[in-house]
Short mmCIF file of C-alpha atoms in Angstrom, two decimals:
data_model
loop_
_atom_site.label_atom_id
_atom_site.label_comp_id
_atom_site.label_asym_id
_atom_site.label_seq_id
_atom_site.Cartn_x
_atom_site.Cartn_y
_atom_site.Cartn_z
CA MET A 690 0.49 0.21 0.25
CA LYS A 691 2.93 2.48 0.66
CA ALA A 692 4.25 1.98 -2.70
CA MET A 693 1.19 2.57 -4.53
CA ASN A 694 0.83 5.46 -2.47
CA ARG A 695 4.12 7.30 -4.10
CA VAL A 696 3.63 6.30 -7.55
CA LEU A 697 -0.48 8.08 -6.66
CA ILE A 698 2.00 11.23 -5.62
CA VAL A 699 4.19 10.76 -8.36
CA PHE A 700 1.27 10.41 -10.89
CA LEU A 701 -0.18 13.81 -8.74
CA LEU A 702 2.55 15.38 -8.57
CA LEU A 703 3.58 15.16 -12.65
CA VAL A 704 -0.43 15.99 -13.37
CA SER A 705 -0.14 18.98 -11.33
CA LEU A 706 2.92 20.57 -13.27
CA TYR A 707 1.92 19.86 -17.09
CA VAL A 708 -2.08 21.48 -16.60
CA THR A 709 0.24 24.40 -14.67
CA SER A 710 2.16 24.62 -17.57
CA SER A 711 -0.29 24.17 -19.91
CA HIS A 712 -3.25 26.89 -18.16
CA GLN A 713 -1.33 29.42 -19.72
CA ASN A 714 -1.28 28.42 -23.60
CA THR A 715 -4.51 26.77 -23.58
CA ASP A 716 -6.15 30.86 -22.11
CA GLN A 717 -3.87 32.07 -25.07
CA ASN A 718 -5.06 29.40 -27.18
CA SER A 719 -9.05 29.57 -26.45
CA SER A 720 -9.46 33.63 -25.93
CA GLU A 721 -13.03 32.02 -26.75
CA PHE A 722 -15.80 30.62 -24.94
CA ASN A 723 -16.92 28.37 -27.44
CA ILE A 724 -14.49 26.65 -30.35
CA THR A 725 -15.28 25.88 -33.39
CA LYS A 726 -13.06 22.30 -34.02
CA ARG A 727 -12.49 21.64 -37.76
CA VAL A 728 -13.01 19.05 -39.17
CA GLU A 729 -11.41 17.21 -42.11
CA THR A 730 -13.51 13.82 -44.64
CA ASN A 731 -12.11 11.53 -47.52
CA ASP A 732 -14.98 12.76 -49.33
CA HIS A 733 -12.74 15.15 -51.45
CA ASP A 734 -14.71 18.19 -51.02
CA ALA A 735 -16.93 17.38 -48.10
CA LYS A 736 -15.60 19.20 -45.71
CA VAL A 737 -17.42 18.60 -41.92
CA PHE A 738 -17.66 21.27 -39.19
CA TYR A 739 -19.15 20.97 -35.99
CA LYS A 740 -18.54 23.02 -32.54
CA HIS A 741 -16.61 22.18 -29.41
CA THR A 742 -17.42 24.38 -25.89
CA TRP A 743 -14.72 24.07 -23.91
CA PRO A 744 -14.63 25.49 -20.92
CA ARG A 745 -11.29 28.25 -19.82
CA MET A 746 -9.38 26.17 -17.48
CA LYS A 747 -9.66 28.44 -14.35
CA PHE A 748 -9.52 28.11 -11.08
CA GLY A 749 -12.89 27.79 -9.32
CA TRP A 750 -16.42 26.48 -8.02
CA LYS A 751 -17.30 24.98 -11.07
CA ILE A 752 -14.09 23.03 -11.27
CA ILE A 753 -14.41 22.37 -7.34
CA VAL A 754 -18.11 21.16 -7.70
CA GLY A 755 -17.04 19.36 -10.07
CA SER A 756 -13.49 17.45 -8.86
CA ILE A 757 -16.34 16.34 -6.02
CA ILE A 758 -18.85 14.61 -8.36
CA GLY A 759 -16.28 12.71 -10.01
CA PHE A 760 -14.70 11.49 -6.92
CA LEU A 761 -17.49 10.66 -5.22
CA GLY A 762 -18.68 9.31 -8.99
CA SER A 763 -15.38 7.41 -9.60
CA ALA A 764 -15.03 6.17 -6.06
CA PHE A 765 -19.30 4.24 -6.68
CA GLY A 766 -18.33 3.57 -10.41
CA THR A 767 -15.04 1.92 -9.68
CA VAL A 768 -16.99 -0.42 -6.19
CA GLY A 769 -19.48 -1.53 -8.27
CA GLY A 770 -17.14 -2.39 -11.20
CA VAL A 771 -19.15 -0.01 -13.46
CA GLY A 772 -16.93 3.34 -14.14
CA GLY A 773 -19.03 6.25 -13.41
CA GLY A 774 -19.87 7.85 -16.66
CA GLY A 775 -23.45 7.83 -16.18
CA ILE A 776 -22.37 10.72 -13.58
CA PHE A 777 -19.04 11.98 -15.41
CA VAL A 778 -21.32 12.64 -18.75
CA PRO A 779 -24.15 15.17 -16.51
CA MET A 780 -21.41 16.68 -13.92
CA LEU A 781 -18.80 18.21 -17.66
CA THR A 782 -22.04 19.13 -19.22
CA LEU A 783 -24.55 20.25 -16.51
CA ILE A 784 -21.48 21.83 -13.87
CA VAL A 785 -18.21 22.64 -16.15
CA GLY A 786 -19.25 23.80 -18.89
CA PHE A 787 -18.35 21.38 -21.86
CA ASP A 788 -20.52 20.53 -25.60
CA ALA A 789 -22.72 16.60 -25.00
CA LYS A 790 -19.61 15.03 -27.41
CA SER A 791 -16.33 16.82 -25.73
CA ALA A 792 -17.81 15.68 -22.10
CA THR A 793 -18.60 12.01 -23.82
CA ALA A 794 -14.42 12.04 -24.78
CA ILE A 795 -13.49 13.22 -20.62
CA SER A 796 -15.76 10.27 -18.92
CA LYS A 797 -14.13 8.17 -20.82
CA CYS A 798 -11.36 9.23 -20.13
CA MET A 799 -12.14 9.21 -16.34
CA VAL A 800 -13.90 5.44 -16.77
CA THR A 801 -11.00 5.32 -18.22
CA GLY A 802 -8.50 5.90 -15.26
CA GLY A 803 -10.15 4.85 -12.56
CA ALA A 804 -10.58 1.92 -14.66
CA GLY A 805 -6.95 1.28 -14.37
CA ALA A 806 -6.24 2.05 -11.25
CA THR A 807 -8.44 -1.09 -10.21
CA VAL A 808 -6.74 -2.86 -12.22
CA PHE A 809 -3.53 -2.33 -11.22
CA TYR A 810 -5.35 -2.00 -6.78
CA ASN A 811 -7.21 -5.63 -8.62
CA LEU A 812 -3.45 -7.00 -9.69
CA LYS A 813 -1.95 -8.67 -6.42
CA GLN A 814 -6.35 -9.68 -4.71
CA ARG A 815 -7.00 -13.10 -4.00
CA HIS A 816 -9.99 -14.57 -4.91
CA PRO A 817 -12.38 -13.96 -1.37
CA THR A 818 -12.80 -17.77 -1.97
CA LEU A 819 -10.83 -19.88 -4.22
CA ASP A 820 -6.64 -19.98 -5.61
CA MET A 821 -6.79 -17.83 -7.83
CA PRO A 822 -6.61 -13.99 -8.97
CA VAL A 823 -9.63 -12.23 -7.95
CA VAL A 824 -9.72 -11.32 -12.25
CA ASP A 825 -11.60 -13.56 -13.63
CA TYR A 826 -9.90 -13.68 -17.02
CA ASP A 827 -11.23 -16.75 -17.90
CA LEU A 828 -14.97 -15.36 -17.86
CA ALA A 829 -13.35 -11.72 -18.95
CA LEU A 830 -11.51 -13.39 -22.42
CA LEU A 831 -14.95 -15.77 -22.60
CA PHE A 832 -17.49 -12.03 -22.94
CA GLN A 833 -14.60 -9.59 -23.59
CA PRO A 834 -14.16 -9.69 -27.12
CA MET A 835 -18.71 -9.74 -27.99
CA LEU A 836 -19.13 -6.35 -25.75
CA MET A 837 -15.95 -5.09 -27.82
CA LEU A 838 -18.33 -6.33 -31.27
CA GLY A 839 -21.57 -5.48 -29.21
CA ILE A 840 -20.29 -1.91 -28.92
CA SER A 841 -19.07 -1.06 -33.08
CA VAL A 842 -22.33 -2.39 -33.76
CA GLY A 843 -24.36 -0.14 -30.89
CA VAL A 844 -22.76 2.65 -32.37
CA ALA A 845 -24.20 2.88 -35.87
CA PHE A 846 -27.31 1.96 -33.58
CA ASN A 847 -27.16 5.19 -31.54
CA VAL A 848 -26.30 7.34 -34.57
CA ILE A 849 -29.84 5.13 -36.73
CA PHE A 850 -31.55 5.31 -33.76
CA PRO A 851 -33.20 9.00 -32.59
CA ASP A 852 -32.79 10.89 -29.53
CA TRP A 853 -36.58 9.95 -27.82
CA MET A 854 -35.93 6.20 -28.13
CA ILE A 855 -32.52 5.80 -26.89
CA THR A 856 -33.55 8.20 -24.03
CA ALA A 857 -36.72 6.23 -23.35
CA LEU A 858 -33.82 2.81 -23.96
CA LEU A 859 -31.31 4.40 -21.01
CA ILE A 860 -34.40 5.78 -18.46
CA VAL A 861 -35.83 1.83 -19.28
CA VAL A 862 -32.97 -0.49 -19.49
CA PHE A 863 -31.08 1.67 -15.87
CA ILE A 864 -34.13 1.77 -13.70
CA GLY A 865 -34.41 -2.05 -14.75
CA LEU A 866 -30.82 -2.52 -13.74
CA SER A 867 -30.68 -0.95 -10.52
CA VAL A 868 -33.84 -2.06 -9.86
CA ASN A 869 -32.75 -5.29 -10.20
CA ALA A 870 -29.71 -5.08 -8.60
CA PHE A 871 -31.19 -3.97 -5.59
CA PHE A 872 -33.26 -7.11 -5.24
CA LYS A 873 -29.84 -8.64 -5.54
CA GLY A 874 -28.75 -6.68 -2.67
CA VAL A 875 -30.89 -8.29 -0.45
CA GLN A 876 -30.86 -11.70 -1.20
CA THR A 877 -27.53 -11.28 -0.66
CA TRP A 878 -28.10 -9.59 2.56
CA LYS A 879 -30.19 -12.08 4.09
CA LYS A 880 -28.10 -14.89 2.99
CA GLU A 881 -25.63 -12.58 5.02
CA THR A 882 -27.48 -12.77 8.19
CA ILE A 883 -27.57 -16.06 8.40
CA LEU A 884 -24.58 -17.22 8.10
CA LYS A 885 -23.41 -15.03 10.76
CA LYS A 886 -26.94 -16.46 12.50
CA GLU A 887 -25.33 -19.80 12.62
CA ALA A 888 -21.83 -17.92 13.05
CA ARG A 889 -23.75 -16.98 16.37
CA GLN A 890 -25.02 -19.90 17.22
CA ASN A 891 -22.05 -22.60 16.84
CA ALA A 892 -19.78 -20.15 18.78
CA GLN A 893 -22.43 -19.67 21.14
CA SER A 894 -22.93 -23.72 21.59
CA ASN A 895 -18.81 -23.84 21.77
CA ASP A 896 -18.27 -21.91 24.15
CA ALA A 897 -20.82 -22.98 27.05
CA GLY A 898 -18.30 -26.01 27.78
CA GLY A 899 -16.54 -23.05 29.58
CA THR A 900 -15.28 -20.40 28.01
CA GLY A 901 -18.23 -18.83 28.38
CA ASN A 902 -19.03 -15.88 25.16
CA ALA A 903 -14.80 -14.21 25.49
CA ALA A 904 -14.46 -15.90 21.92
CA HIS A 905 -17.22 -15.23 19.78
CA PRO A 906 -15.95 -12.65 18.91
CA GLN A 907 -13.80 -13.74 17.66
CA THR A 908 -15.18 -16.77 16.32
CA GLU A 909 -17.12 -14.41 14.04
CA GLU A 910 -14.59 -11.77 13.01
CA MET A 911 -12.05 -16.12 11.68
CA ILE A 912 -15.79 -16.34 10.07
CA ASN A 913 -16.19 -13.44 8.40
CA GLU A 914 -12.07 -13.68 7.69
CA SER A 915 -12.22 -16.84 5.77
CA HIS A 916 -15.91 -15.47 3.98
CA ILE A 917 -15.29 -13.13 2.51
CA ASN A 918 -11.14 -12.61 2.28
CA THR A 919 -8.73 -16.09 2.81
CA ASN A 920 -5.69 -14.60 1.35
CA GLN A 921 -5.00 -14.21 4.72
CA SER A 922 -5.20 -18.07 5.60
CA ARG A 923 -3.92 -18.75 1.71
CA LYS A 924 0.72 -18.99 0.41
CA LYS A 925 0.57 -14.86 -0.77
CA VAL A 926 2.08 -14.89 -4.25
CA SER A 927 3.84 -11.92 -6.17
CA VAL A 928 1.95 -9.64 -8.43
CA ILE A 929 3.38 -12.11 -11.82
CA GLU A 930 2.17 -15.27 -10.63
CA ASN A 931 -1.29 -13.53 -10.33
CA ILE A 932 -1.39 -12.48 -13.55
CA TYR A 933 -2.55 -14.75 -16.79
CA TRP A 934 -0.08 -13.77 -19.16
CA LYS A 935 -1.92 -15.95 -21.73
CA GLU A 936 -5.05 -14.43 -20.83
CA LEU A 937 -4.32 -10.88 -21.06
CA GLY A 938 -2.08 -11.44 -24.24
CA ILE A 939 -4.98 -12.82 -25.46
CA LEU A 940 -6.93 -9.82 -24.96
CA VAL A 941 -4.38 -7.43 -25.57
CA SER A 942 -4.05 -8.49 -28.47
CA VAL A 943 -7.80 -8.26 -30.09
CA TRP A 944 -8.07 -4.86 -28.29
CA ILE A 945 -5.20 -3.37 -31.11
CA LEU A 946 -6.61 -5.26 -33.60
CA ILE A 947 -10.13 -3.70 -33.06
CA LEU A 948 -8.79 -0.21 -32.24
CA ALA A 949 -6.47 -0.38 -35.61
CA LEU A 950 -10.11 -1.47 -38.01
CA GLN A 951 -11.69 0.99 -35.37
CA ILE A 952 -9.37 4.23 -36.46
CA GLY A 953 -8.24 3.42 -39.69
CA LYS A 954 -12.56 2.97 -40.48
CA ASN A 955 -12.67 7.03 -39.20
CA TYR A 956 -10.63 7.77 -42.20
CA THR A 957 -12.77 6.18 -44.60
CA THR A 958 -16.30 6.69 -46.83
CA ASN A 959 -19.42 6.11 -44.99
CA CYS A 960 -20.58 2.42 -45.46
CA SER A 961 -17.77 3.00 -49.29
CA VAL A 962 -17.13 -1.05 -49.62
CA LEU A 963 -13.40 -0.18 -46.97
CA TYR A 964 -16.52 1.32 -44.45
CA TRP A 965 -17.56 -2.48 -45.01
CA VAL A 966 -14.29 -3.88 -44.50
CA LEU A 967 -13.43 -2.76 -42.40
CA ASN A 968 -16.30 -3.27 -39.52
CA LEU A 969 -17.43 -6.83 -41.18
CA LEU A 970 -13.70 -7.61 -40.09
CA GLN A 971 -14.41 -6.51 -36.32
CA VAL A 972 -16.73 -10.45 -36.81
CA PRO A 973 -13.58 -13.73 -36.54
CA ILE A 974 -11.82 -11.70 -34.65
CA THR A 975 -13.43 -11.27 -31.63
CA VAL A 976 -16.18 -14.37 -32.39
CA GLY A 977 -13.59 -16.30 -32.85
CA THR A 978 -11.14 -15.58 -29.33
CA SER A 979 -14.80 -15.79 -27.22
CA PHE A 980 -15.61 -19.21 -29.75
CA TYR A 981 -11.33 -20.35 -28.96
CA GLU A 982 -12.91 -19.92 -24.91
CA ALA A 983 -15.79 -21.20 -25.07
CA MET A 984 -14.48 -24.36 -26.77
CA LEU A 985 -11.46 -24.83 -23.70
CA LEU A 986 -14.65 -24.12 -21.65
CA TYR A 987 -17.03 -26.83 -23.83
CA LYS A 988 -14.64 -29.55 -23.76
CA GLY A 989 -13.03 -28.85 -19.60
CA LYS A 990 -10.23 -27.48 -20.36
CA ARG A 991 -10.63 -24.20 -18.53
CA VAL A 992 -13.45 -22.95 -16.49
CA ILE A 993 -15.20 -20.39 -14.47
CA ALA A 994 -13.99 -21.24 -11.09
CA SER A 995 -15.86 -18.62 -10.45
CA LEU A 996 -18.84 -20.42 -10.98
CA GLY A 997 -16.94 -23.25 -9.00
CA ASP A 998 -15.77 -27.20 -10.44
CA GLU A 999 -19.58 -27.82 -11.26
CA TYR A 1000 -19.14 -25.52 -14.34
CA ARG A 1001 -16.33 -27.76 -15.73
CA GLY A 1002 -17.55 -28.84 -19.08
CA LEU A 1003 -20.11 -25.92 -19.69
CA HIS A 1004 -22.76 -27.78 -23.02
CA VAL A 1005 -22.90 -25.93 -25.60
CA GLY A 1006 -26.08 -23.84 -25.12
CA LYS A 1007 -25.83 -21.80 -21.98
CA LEU A 1008 -21.15 -21.32 -23.96
CA MET A 1009 -24.98 -19.66 -27.10
CA VAL A 1010 -26.29 -17.62 -23.77
CA TYR A 1011 -23.44 -16.26 -22.24
CA CYS A 1012 -21.43 -14.98 -25.55
CA THR A 1013 -24.57 -13.25 -26.53
CA CYS A 1014 -25.43 -11.52 -23.59
CA GLY A 1015 -21.68 -10.63 -23.96
CA LEU A 1016 -22.83 -9.12 -27.55
CA VAL A 1017 -26.63 -7.39 -26.60
CA ALA A 1018 -24.29 -5.78 -23.38
CA GLY A 1019 -21.97 -4.12 -26.17
CA VAL A 1020 -24.69 -3.10 -27.91
CA ILE A 1021 -26.27 -1.88 -25.18
CA GLY A 1022 -23.29 -0.20 -24.13
CA GLY A 1023 -23.21 1.79 -27.78
CA LEU A 1024 -26.07 2.76 -27.99
CA LEU A 1025 -26.30 4.31 -24.76
CA GLY A 1026 -22.77 6.04 -24.55
CA LEU A 1027 -21.64 3.84 -22.14
CA GLY A 1028 -19.35 1.69 -21.33
CA GLY A 1029 -19.99 -2.26 -21.67
CA GLY A 1030 -19.65 -2.40 -17.43
CA PHE A 1031 -23.40 -0.59 -16.59
CA ILE A 1032 -24.22 -3.77 -17.96
CA LEU A 1033 -21.57 -6.64 -17.82
CA GLY A 1034 -21.56 -5.26 -13.77
CA PRO A 1035 -25.70 -6.94 -12.81
CA LEU A 1036 -24.90 -9.18 -15.66
CA PHE A 1037 -22.03 -10.91 -14.13
CA ILE A 1038 -23.52 -10.69 -10.57
CA GLY A 1039 -27.17 -12.15 -11.87
CA LEU A 1040 -24.96 -15.45 -12.46
CA GLY A 1041 -24.06 -16.22 -8.64
CA ILE A 1042 -19.75 -14.70 -9.81
CA PRO A 1043 -19.00 -12.91 -6.40
CA PRO A 1044 -19.54 -9.15 -6.19
CA GLN A 1045 -15.80 -8.79 -4.86
CA VAL A 1046 -15.40 -10.89 -8.33
CA SER A 1047 -17.79 -9.30 -10.63
CA SER A 1048 -16.65 -5.83 -10.15
CA ALA A 1049 -13.03 -7.17 -9.83
CA THR A 1050 -12.90 -8.61 -13.17
CA SER A 1051 -15.45 -5.64 -14.56
CA THR A 1052 -13.88 -3.22 -14.47
CA PHE A 1053 -11.01 -5.24 -16.31
CA ALA A 1054 -13.45 -5.62 -18.60
CA MET A 1055 -14.43 -2.40 -18.62
CA THR A 1056 -10.42 -1.13 -18.80
CA PHE A 1057 -9.81 -2.27 -22.84
CA SER A 1058 -13.64 -0.29 -24.47
CA ALA A 1059 -12.71 2.69 -22.36
CA SER A 1060 -9.54 2.73 -23.80
CA MET A 1061 -9.09 1.93 -26.79
CA SER A 1062 -11.97 4.66 -27.23
CA VAL A 1063 -9.41 7.15 -25.39
CA VAL A 1064 -7.45 6.52 -28.10
CA GLU A 1065 -9.60 7.54 -30.87
CA TYR A 1066 -10.89 10.64 -29.40
CA TYR A 1067 -7.23 11.56 -28.93
CA LEU A 1068 -6.06 10.95 -32.26
CA LEU A 1069 -10.03 12.86 -32.55
CA LYS A 1070 -8.65 16.12 -31.05
CA ARG A 1071 -12.26 15.98 -28.82
CA PHE A 1072 -11.30 16.59 -25.31
CA PRO A 1073 -8.92 19.60 -24.22
CA VAL A 1074 -5.20 17.58 -22.49
CA PRO A 1075 -5.11 19.71 -20.18
CA TYR A 1076 -7.81 19.11 -18.55
CA ALA A 1077 -8.54 15.55 -19.29
CA LEU A 1078 -5.48 14.44 -17.00
CA TYR A 1079 -7.04 17.39 -13.76
CA PHE A 1080 -10.42 14.51 -14.61
CA VAL A 1081 -8.02 11.13 -14.15
CA ALA A 1082 -6.76 12.42 -11.88
CA VAL A 1083 -9.28 12.85 -9.97
CA ALA A 1084 -10.58 9.68 -11.02
CA THR A 1085 -7.97 8.16 -10.01
CA ALA A 1086 -7.43 8.64 -6.42
CA ALA A 1087 -10.68 8.30 -6.24
CA ALA A 1088 -10.59 5.08 -7.54
CA LEU A 1089 -8.37 3.61 -5.14
CA VAL A 1090 -9.51 5.46 -2.08
CA GLY A 1091 -13.12 4.01 -2.48
CA GLN A 1092 -11.34 0.05 -3.28
CA HIS A 1093 -9.44 0.76 0.01
CA LEU A 1094 -11.32 1.62 2.11
CA VAL A 1095 -14.44 -0.92 0.85
CA ARG A 1096 -12.43 -3.75 1.70
CA LYS A 1097 -12.02 -2.97 4.80
CA VAL A 1098 -15.06 -1.78 4.94
CA ILE A 1099 -16.27 -5.27 4.00
CA ALA A 1100 -13.87 -7.16 5.64
CA ILE A 1101 -14.97 -4.74 8.96
CA LEU A 1102 -19.18 -6.26 8.18
CA GLY A 1103 -18.71 -8.90 6.84
CA ARG A 1104 -20.61 -8.35 3.71
CA THR A 1105 -19.89 -8.43 0.67
CA SER A 1106 -23.87 -7.32 -1.07
CA LEU A 1107 -23.00 -4.13 -0.48
CA ILE A 1108 -20.63 -4.11 -3.12
CA ILE A 1109 -24.00 -5.04 -5.24
CA PHE A 1110 -25.59 -1.52 -3.00
CA ILE A 1111 -23.07 0.52 -4.47
CA LEU A 1112 -23.86 -0.62 -7.90
CA ALA A 1113 -27.37 -0.65 -7.34
CA LEU A 1114 -26.99 2.84 -6.00
CA THR A 1115 -24.68 4.34 -8.62
CA VAL A 1116 -26.52 3.13 -11.91
CA PHE A 1117 -29.70 4.63 -11.03
CA VAL A 1118 -28.36 8.19 -10.09
CA SER A 1119 -26.77 6.97 -13.69
CA GLY A 1120 -30.03 6.37 -15.34
CA ILE A 1121 -31.62 9.41 -13.13
CA SER A 1122 -29.08 12.14 -14.25
CA LEU A 1123 -28.10 10.86 -17.41
CA GLY A 1124 -32.86 10.51 -18.86
CA GLY A 1125 -33.08 13.86 -17.44
CA VAL A 1126 -30.31 16.23 -19.41
CA GLY A 1127 -31.49 13.43 -22.43
CA ILE A 1128 -35.03 14.74 -21.45
CA ALA A 1129 -34.78 18.29 -21.13
CA ASN A 1130 -32.01 18.10 -24.42
CA LEU A 1131 -35.39 16.48 -26.08
CA ILE A 1132 -36.94 19.19 -25.02
CA LYS A 1133 -34.66 21.49 -26.44
CA ARG A 1134 -35.07 20.29 -29.98
CA ILE A 1135 -38.86 20.15 -30.29
CA GLU A 1136 -38.97 24.06 -29.16
CA GLN A 1137 -36.43 24.21 -32.18
CA LYS A 1138 -38.55 21.87 -34.83
CA GLU A 1139 -35.21 19.97 -35.46
CA ASN A 1140 -36.18 16.59 -36.32
CA MET A 1141 -37.24 13.60 -34.05
CA GLY A 1142 -36.78 10.74 -36.77
CA PHE A 1143 -34.28 8.02 -36.81
CA GLY A 1144 -31.23 9.09 -39.08
CA ASP A 1145 -29.52 7.19 -42.15
CA LEU A 1146 -25.96 5.65 -41.18
CA CYS A 1147 -24.64 7.28 -44.64
CA SER A 1148 -24.58 10.29 -44.46
CA TYR A 1149 -23.21 10.74 -40.94
CA ARG A 1150 -19.39 10.57 -40.39
CA VAL A 1151 -19.68 7.27 -36.58
CA ARG A 1152 -16.60 8.49 -34.74
CA SER A 1153 -16.83 6.71 -30.58
#
């Protein structure tokens, strides 16, 4: 923990120095509040212009309030495994003053920073009950490729579907996910209460012979430790040994290939032959990777250990359902402009994955999709770098603090259901805030009598 704190302090100092040195340049290059950026397409003489709103980087109440909300959003979002993008976007638009596209880009930067810090924190953590890492790499390898394919499809749907439909879907999906997660948390809380009651009764019966109640707190504490975090009772392993390098290498390779295709697609004409070729090339890469993992699970050579040994040798039907869920999660995430963590987190909880593993694995998978968006946004110059670095530093610090504090609280209370309640709360707040912003934008568009119908994919530059 001391080494992690040193790394965090050095990182924050470097960011502060960079932001300070860039502040003067930002003010000089942003003499007006609204900045018009020019984006050239490959359509020969066709030019596309869009207007960004980048506020000056000036210390004031907007930065303070935005930092507080960003800190809390990242802390709760990374603990729940959903990132917090649903809180970042309204904060950046309504409080700090960015336009929607820039806010989405900076939000992705914050999600990547928070998720990256959480992954760094979890690299040395072990599974709460099994002798394996807290990140289930086989589960990530099964879901993540299909998630990335789904996000690509969902982004295209985002262009086609009208805003009123996207806003309605967002509210319905988020409320549904939050309610489902809440009831799952209540169910887990009840199970934990029963376990605690049984442990208390066993302690009393064992101590009735002569030790009285003196050993009861120690007995219950020992049970909590074994139920919540068995790292103490197992041999400790180094970070190098705690990583499944083969699975990680495959995921990084898929990330690089999909990123290359996405970047290449941004420099083609919509609906051209090359555009569709680059799009379709994603299918064999993602489906092939998930199929490879599914075959290993089917033959019993791999196992989703978080679900127990009874899931060794999964049948074809269940594997197809899992892959389809990953695809649908990506489509919903891309359609609503969110990372896959908002879908994967509740999905993993619903599959019976332990809350700590669900949060860690969901955040691990989300790091790939969010970071891919950040690279694309940076190449397209969709966000001011000093602002992004500052909020990334806030999100990173919040993620580390949130992970450390929640782990301590869970170890003391013996309640892993707290993670599920945090997830439910984050999803609910995100749904309400994003839904409110969406409704406000719809009212504004109706007043201006703008087109509210379906869009044409071939007439848009889809850059996500």
